[in-house]
mmCIF file of C-alpha atoms in Angstrom:
data_model
loop_
_atom_site.group_PDB
_atom_site.id
_atom_site.type_symbol
_atom_site.label_atom_id
_atom_site.label_comp_id
_atom_site.label_asym_id
_atom_site.label_seq_id
_atom_site.Cartn_x
_atom_site.Cartn_y
_atom_site.Cartn_z
ATOM 1 C CA MET O 216 76.395 111.614 88.365
ATOM 2 C CA PRO O 217 78.715 108.619 88.943
ATOM 3 C CA PRO O 218 80.017 107.850 92.429
ATOM 4 C CA LEU O 219 83.443 109.149 93.356
ATOM 5 C CA LEU O 220 84.648 105.558 93.740
ATOM 6 C CA ALA O 221 83.020 102.369 92.521
ATOM 7 C CA VAL O 222 84.493 98.916 93.067
ATOM 8 C CA GLU O 223 82.669 96.421 90.846
ATOM 9 C CA ASP O 224 82.773 92.612 91.145
ATOM 10 C CA PHE O 225 86.384 92.759 92.360
ATOM 11 C CA TYR O 226 88.331 89.519 92.805
ATOM 12 C CA ALA O 227 91.908 89.426 94.113
ATOM 13 C CA GLY O 228 94.218 87.346 96.256
ATOM 14 C CA TYR O 229 97.744 86.291 97.104
ATOM 15 C CA GLY O 230 99.125 83.559 94.887
ATOM 16 C CA PRO O 231 96.566 80.754 94.689
ATOM 17 C CA ILE O 232 94.585 82.081 97.680
ATOM 18 C CA GLU O 233 91.564 84.162 96.647
ATOM 19 C CA VAL O 234 90.795 86.730 99.341
ATOM 20 C CA LEU O 235 88.298 89.065 97.657
ATOM 21 C CA LYS O 236 85.413 87.246 96.005
ATOM 22 C CA GLY O 237 83.475 89.659 93.847
ATOM 23 C CA ILE O 238 83.067 92.652 96.162
ATOM 24 C CA SER O 239 81.236 95.798 95.065
ATOM 25 C CA ILE O 240 81.253 99.046 97.041
ATOM 26 C CA GLU O 241 80.727 102.749 96.345
ATOM 27 C CA VAL O 242 81.808 106.020 97.915
ATOM 28 C CA GLN O 243 80.000 109.235 97.021
ATOM 29 C CA PRO O 244 81.680 112.669 97.072
ATOM 30 C CA GLY O 245 82.032 114.017 100.607
ATOM 31 C CA GLU O 246 80.933 110.755 102.222
ATOM 32 C CA ILE O 247 82.422 108.683 105.043
ATOM 33 C CA VAL O 248 81.902 104.980 104.385
ATOM 34 C CA ALA O 249 82.795 102.365 107.001
ATOM 35 C CA LEU O 250 83.867 98.845 106.076
ATOM 36 C CA ILE O 251 83.481 96.529 109.059
ATOM 37 C CA GLY O 252 83.978 92.822 109.588
ATOM 38 C CA SER O 253 85.972 90.284 111.542
ATOM 39 C CA ASN O 254 89.702 89.712 111.229
ATOM 40 C CA GLY O 255 90.552 88.013 107.949
ATOM 41 C CA ALA O 256 87.372 89.174 106.197
ATOM 42 C CA GLY O 257 89.352 90.992 103.496
ATOM 43 C CA LYS O 258 88.953 94.602 104.585
ATOM 44 C CA THR O 259 92.636 95.524 104.341
ATOM 45 C CA SER O 260 92.926 93.706 101.018
ATOM 46 C CA THR O 261 90.028 95.796 99.729
ATOM 47 C CA LEU O 262 91.878 99.021 100.469
ATOM 48 C CA MET O 263 95.056 97.602 98.968
ATOM 49 C CA GLY O 264 93.145 96.712 95.823
ATOM 50 C CA ILE O 265 91.778 100.247 95.522
ATOM 51 C CA SER O 266 95.161 101.880 96.092
ATOM 52 C CA GLY O 267 96.952 99.688 93.556
ATOM 53 C CA CYS O 268 98.940 97.562 96.003
ATOM 54 C CA LEU O 269 96.944 94.415 95.149
ATOM 55 C CA ARG O 270 96.117 93.615 91.524
ATOM 56 C CA PRO O 271 92.708 92.148 90.700
ATOM 57 C CA SER O 272 92.216 88.874 88.879
ATOM 58 C CA ARG O 273 88.977 90.366 87.575
ATOM 59 C CA GLY O 274 86.605 93.229 88.253
ATOM 60 C CA ARG O 275 86.929 96.999 88.032
ATOM 61 C CA VAL O 276 87.793 100.004 90.167
ATOM 62 C CA LEU O 277 86.251 103.184 88.793
ATOM 63 C CA TRP O 278 87.497 106.566 89.987
ATOM 64 C CA GLN O 279 85.218 109.416 88.941
ATOM 65 C CA GLY O 280 83.879 107.122 86.237
ATOM 66 C CA ARG O 281 87.257 105.992 84.836
ATOM 67 C CA GLU O 282 88.898 102.608 85.340
ATOM 68 C CA ILE O 283 92.051 102.636 87.475
ATOM 69 C CA GLN O 284 92.554 98.961 88.359
ATOM 70 C CA GLY O 285 96.000 97.880 87.268
ATOM 71 C CA LEU O 286 97.527 101.351 87.479
ATOM 72 C CA PRO O 287 100.728 101.699 89.547
ATOM 73 C CA ALA O 288 100.071 102.834 93.097
ATOM 74 C CA HIS O 289 101.867 106.162 92.649
ATOM 75 C CA GLU O 290 99.596 107.057 89.726
ATOM 76 C CA ILE O 291 96.543 106.349 91.860
ATOM 77 C CA VAL O 292 97.930 108.728 94.507
ATOM 78 C CA CYS O 293 98.337 111.390 91.822
ATOM 79 C CA ARG O 294 94.658 110.985 90.910
ATOM 80 C CA GLY O 295 93.553 111.803 94.449
ATOM 81 C CA ILE O 296 93.369 108.533 96.433
ATOM 82 C CA CYS O 297 95.756 108.355 99.398
ATOM 83 C CA HIS O 298 96.142 105.427 101.791
ATOM 84 C CA ALA O 299 97.028 105.453 105.499
ATOM 85 C CA PRO O 300 97.752 101.716 105.877
ATOM 86 C CA GLU O 301 97.203 99.304 108.729
ATOM 87 C CA GLY O 302 100.154 99.234 111.104
ATOM 88 C CA ARG O 303 101.222 102.818 110.256
ATOM 89 C CA LYS O 304 104.157 101.799 108.005
ATOM 90 C CA ILE O 305 105.964 105.081 108.449
ATOM 91 C CA PHE O 306 109.647 105.400 107.529
ATOM 92 C CA PRO O 307 111.269 104.776 110.931
ATOM 93 C CA ARG O 308 114.688 106.242 110.128
ATOM 94 C CA LEU O 309 113.328 109.415 108.551
ATOM 95 C CA THR O 310 112.306 112.355 110.681
ATOM 96 C CA VAL O 311 108.694 113.385 111.121
ATOM 97 C CA LEU O 312 109.246 116.213 108.658
ATOM 98 C CA GLU O 313 110.862 113.907 106.112
ATOM 99 C CA ASN O 314 107.991 111.419 106.440
ATOM 100 C CA LEU O 315 105.521 114.205 105.708
ATOM 101 C CA GLN O 316 107.576 115.389 102.760
ATOM 102 C CA MET O 317 107.510 111.828 101.395
ATOM 103 C CA GLY O 318 103.718 112.069 101.419
ATOM 104 C CA ALA O 319 104.026 114.906 98.889
ATOM 105 C CA PHE O 320 106.537 113.062 96.671
ATOM 106 C CA SER O 321 104.392 113.426 93.546
ATOM 107 C CA ARG O 322 103.745 117.140 93.936
ATOM 108 C CA ARG O 323 105.659 120.133 92.575
ATOM 109 C CA ASP O 324 103.604 122.971 94.092
ATOM 110 C CA THR O 325 106.248 123.970 96.642
ATOM 111 C CA LYS O 326 104.337 126.802 98.290
ATOM 112 C CA GLN O 327 101.186 124.729 98.736
ATOM 113 C CA ILE O 328 103.244 121.838 100.112
ATOM 114 C CA GLU O 329 104.591 124.165 102.790
ATOM 115 C CA ARG O 330 101.045 125.313 103.613
ATOM 116 C CA ASP O 331 99.930 121.695 103.850
ATOM 117 C CA LEU O 332 102.831 120.922 106.190
ATOM 118 C CA GLN O 333 101.665 123.696 108.484
ATOM 119 C CA ARG O 334 98.121 122.366 108.237
ATOM 120 C CA SER O 335 99.346 118.922 109.330
ATOM 121 C CA PHE O 336 101.039 120.497 112.335
ATOM 122 C CA GLU O 337 97.801 122.337 113.181
ATOM 123 C CA LEU O 338 95.783 119.123 113.001
ATOM 124 C CA PHE O 339 98.363 117.169 115.028
ATOM 125 C CA PRO O 340 100.365 119.661 117.166
ATOM 126 C CA VAL O 341 102.531 116.883 118.643
ATOM 127 C CA LEU O 342 104.037 116.331 115.190
ATOM 128 C CA ALA O 343 105.238 119.928 115.135
ATOM 129 C CA GLN O 344 106.990 119.310 118.444
ATOM 130 C CA ARG O 345 108.564 116.115 117.048
ATOM 131 C CA ARG O 346 109.329 117.376 113.527
ATOM 132 C CA GLY O 347 113.064 116.655 113.796
ATOM 133 C CA GLN O 348 112.648 113.331 115.592
ATOM 134 C CA ALA O 349 113.023 109.962 113.843
ATOM 135 C CA GLY O 350 109.642 108.404 113.122
ATOM 136 C CA GLY O 351 110.630 105.104 114.694
ATOM 137 C CA THR O 352 111.123 106.756 118.085
ATOM 138 C CA LEU O 353 107.547 108.067 118.283
ATOM 139 C CA SER O 354 104.864 106.441 120.392
ATOM 140 C CA GLY O 355 102.259 104.296 118.665
ATOM 141 C CA GLY O 356 99.699 107.093 118.795
ATOM 142 C CA GLU O 357 102.148 109.614 117.390
ATOM 143 C CA GLN O 358 103.070 107.223 114.584
ATOM 144 C CA GLN O 359 99.390 106.821 113.711
ATOM 145 C CA MET O 360 98.977 110.590 113.563
ATOM 146 C CA LEU O 361 102.048 110.742 111.332
ATOM 147 C CA ALA O 362 100.645 108.051 109.023
ATOM 148 C CA VAL O 363 97.401 109.989 108.611
ATOM 149 C CA ALA O 364 99.197 113.304 108.138
ATOM 150 C CA ARG O 365 101.547 111.752 105.571
ATOM 151 C CA ALA O 366 98.544 110.539 103.561
ATOM 152 C CA LEU O 367 97.001 114.008 103.752
ATOM 153 C CA MET O 368 100.159 115.484 102.224
ATOM 154 C CA GLY O 369 99.074 113.885 98.947
ATOM 155 C CA ARG O 370 96.006 116.192 98.990
ATOM 156 C CA PRO O 371 93.499 113.344 98.647
ATOM 157 C CA THR O 372 89.948 113.652 97.446
ATOM 158 C CA LEU O 373 89.458 110.212 99.015
ATOM 159 C CA LEU O 374 91.354 109.061 102.109
ATOM 160 C CA LEU O 375 91.658 105.304 102.653
ATOM 161 C CA LEU O 376 92.085 104.818 106.385
ATOM 162 C CA ASP O 377 92.913 101.331 107.673
ATOM 163 C CA GLU O 378 92.432 100.478 111.383
ATOM 164 C CA PRO O 379 93.389 103.879 112.839
ATOM 165 C CA SER O 380 92.429 102.836 116.381
ATOM 166 C CA LEU O 381 94.468 99.607 116.453
ATOM 167 C CA GLY O 382 96.430 99.324 119.714
ATOM 168 C CA LEU O 383 95.993 102.964 120.691
ATOM 169 C CA ALA O 384 94.857 104.655 123.884
ATOM 170 C CA PRO O 385 91.244 105.900 123.803
ATOM 171 C CA LEU O 386 92.212 109.596 123.943
ATOM 172 C CA ILE O 387 94.436 109.219 120.884
ATOM 173 C CA VAL O 388 91.653 107.424 119.019
ATOM 174 C CA VAL O 389 89.201 110.218 119.840
ATOM 175 C CA LYS O 390 91.684 112.795 118.519
ATOM 176 C CA ILE O 391 92.178 110.934 115.230
ATOM 177 C CA PHE O 392 88.450 110.477 114.713
ATOM 178 C CA GLU O 393 87.892 114.178 115.426
ATOM 179 C CA VAL O 394 90.400 115.041 112.699
ATOM 180 C CA VAL O 395 88.668 112.678 110.263
ATOM 181 C CA ARG O 396 85.309 114.302 111.029
ATOM 182 C CA GLN O 397 86.802 117.756 110.504
ATOM 183 C CA LEU O 398 88.368 116.768 107.174
ATOM 184 C CA ASN O 399 85.049 115.346 106.036
ATOM 185 C CA ARG O 400 83.260 118.583 106.916
ATOM 186 C CA GLU O 401 85.750 120.285 104.632
ATOM 187 C CA GLY O 402 84.719 117.993 101.778
ATOM 188 C CA MET O 403 87.086 115.025 101.915
ATOM 189 C CA ALA O 404 85.605 111.581 101.342
ATOM 190 C CA VAL O 405 86.822 108.738 103.572
ATOM 191 C CA LEU O 406 86.704 104.961 103.255
ATOM 192 C CA LEU O 407 87.334 103.690 106.773
ATOM 193 C CA VAL O 408 88.282 100.145 107.759
ATOM 194 C CA GLU O 409 87.921 99.798 111.504
ATOM 195 C CA GLN O 410 87.725 96.922 113.978
ATOM 196 C CA ALA O 411 85.937 99.198 116.469
ATOM 197 C CA ALA O 412 82.697 98.880 114.551
ATOM 198 C CA ARG O 413 80.571 101.061 116.808
ATOM 199 C CA MET O 414 82.963 104.005 116.562
ATOM 200 C CA ALA O 415 83.245 103.576 112.800
ATOM 201 C CA LEU O 416 79.489 103.486 112.242
ATOM 202 C CA LYS O 417 78.911 106.496 114.498
ATOM 203 C CA LEU O 418 81.375 108.439 112.367
ATOM 204 C CA ALA O 419 80.189 107.177 108.963
ATOM 205 C CA HIS O 420 77.279 108.036 106.710
ATOM 206 C CA ARG O 421 76.995 104.522 105.286
ATOM 207 C CA GLY O 422 78.532 101.159 105.987
ATOM 208 C CA TYR O 423 79.330 97.787 104.468
ATOM 209 C CA VAL O 424 79.682 94.509 106.355
ATOM 210 C CA MET O 425 82.274 92.101 104.982
ATOM 211 C CA GLU O 426 82.553 88.378 105.676
ATOM 212 C CA ILE O 427 85.146 86.022 104.168
ATOM 213 C CA GLY O 428 85.857 88.131 101.124
ATOM 214 C CA ARG O 429 82.279 89.102 100.339
ATOM 215 C CA ILE O 430 80.018 92.051 101.111
ATOM 216 C CA THR O 431 77.059 90.656 103.033
ATOM 217 C CA MET O 432 75.225 93.828 104.131
ATOM 218 C CA THR O 433 75.093 97.505 103.311
ATOM 219 C CA ASP O 434 72.931 100.306 104.693
ATOM 220 C CA ARG O 435 72.975 103.708 106.294
ATOM 221 C CA ALA O 436 75.309 103.701 109.275
ATOM 222 C CA GLU O 437 72.449 104.458 111.687
ATOM 223 C CA ALA O 438 70.507 101.454 110.410
ATOM 224 C CA LEU O 439 73.487 99.126 110.769
ATOM 225 C CA LEU O 440 74.002 100.305 114.344
ATOM 226 C CA THR O 441 70.506 99.148 115.247
ATOM 227 C CA ASP O 442 70.504 95.959 113.164
ATOM 228 C CA LYS O 443 70.423 92.945 115.497
ATOM 229 C CA ARG O 444 72.692 90.866 113.249
ATOM 230 C CA VAL O 445 75.357 93.594 113.310
ATOM 231 C CA GLN O 446 74.907 94.116 117.042
ATOM 232 C CA ASP O 447 75.315 90.428 117.795
ATOM 233 C CA ALA O 448 78.307 89.918 115.511
ATOM 234 C CA TYR O 449 80.287 93.162 115.819
ATOM 235 C CA LEU O 450 78.921 95.464 118.534
ATOM 236 C CA GLY O 451 78.933 93.107 121.497
ATOM 237 C CA GLU O 452 75.223 93.370 122.152
#
């Protein structure tokens, strides 16, 4: 059985600057995989490459065994990969409800969309309270919840989650990670980029360590947590 997602020997960059230098990663069905590394390692670019926002110069992205590199981003969403990007990137002038509806832009199943809206409000009750409020007026934590909920409105099989804890209060981070754990129990796979490496590895089943555009280590999350090289470089031990 092929992995749900396989990135193979993927190279990509911005203009003449090569950022990803032959990375290969896999995500199995129902798995949480953490991608950790220092700032500038290429973690965000990896997610952008998977979601179709960054085109490869070479290499492949296989989704359920079929190549998807080079497809437009909206087609990749339709296939079941949804991206909650770094920095939230919500639509600040649209209301919370309109932002969530934008997450379902490719869908036509009106009744299920409404059920998924209610599900988003159950996962993040504050969004229900703010449903008529402009996204740009929300707090940082509320915007992060909205970014995750908007991605979920695409009904992903795989959620790409980029730096969900960035700049947020600890209680908000705990809430978001609890939701991710709950979604995973329900069968959703997650590829998580996270600067808070310890939290990411405690949540994940497996992990990859990335340095300057290359994957340098991979193992079970528990093993990476106890690896001295990872502890010294990323866990502050």
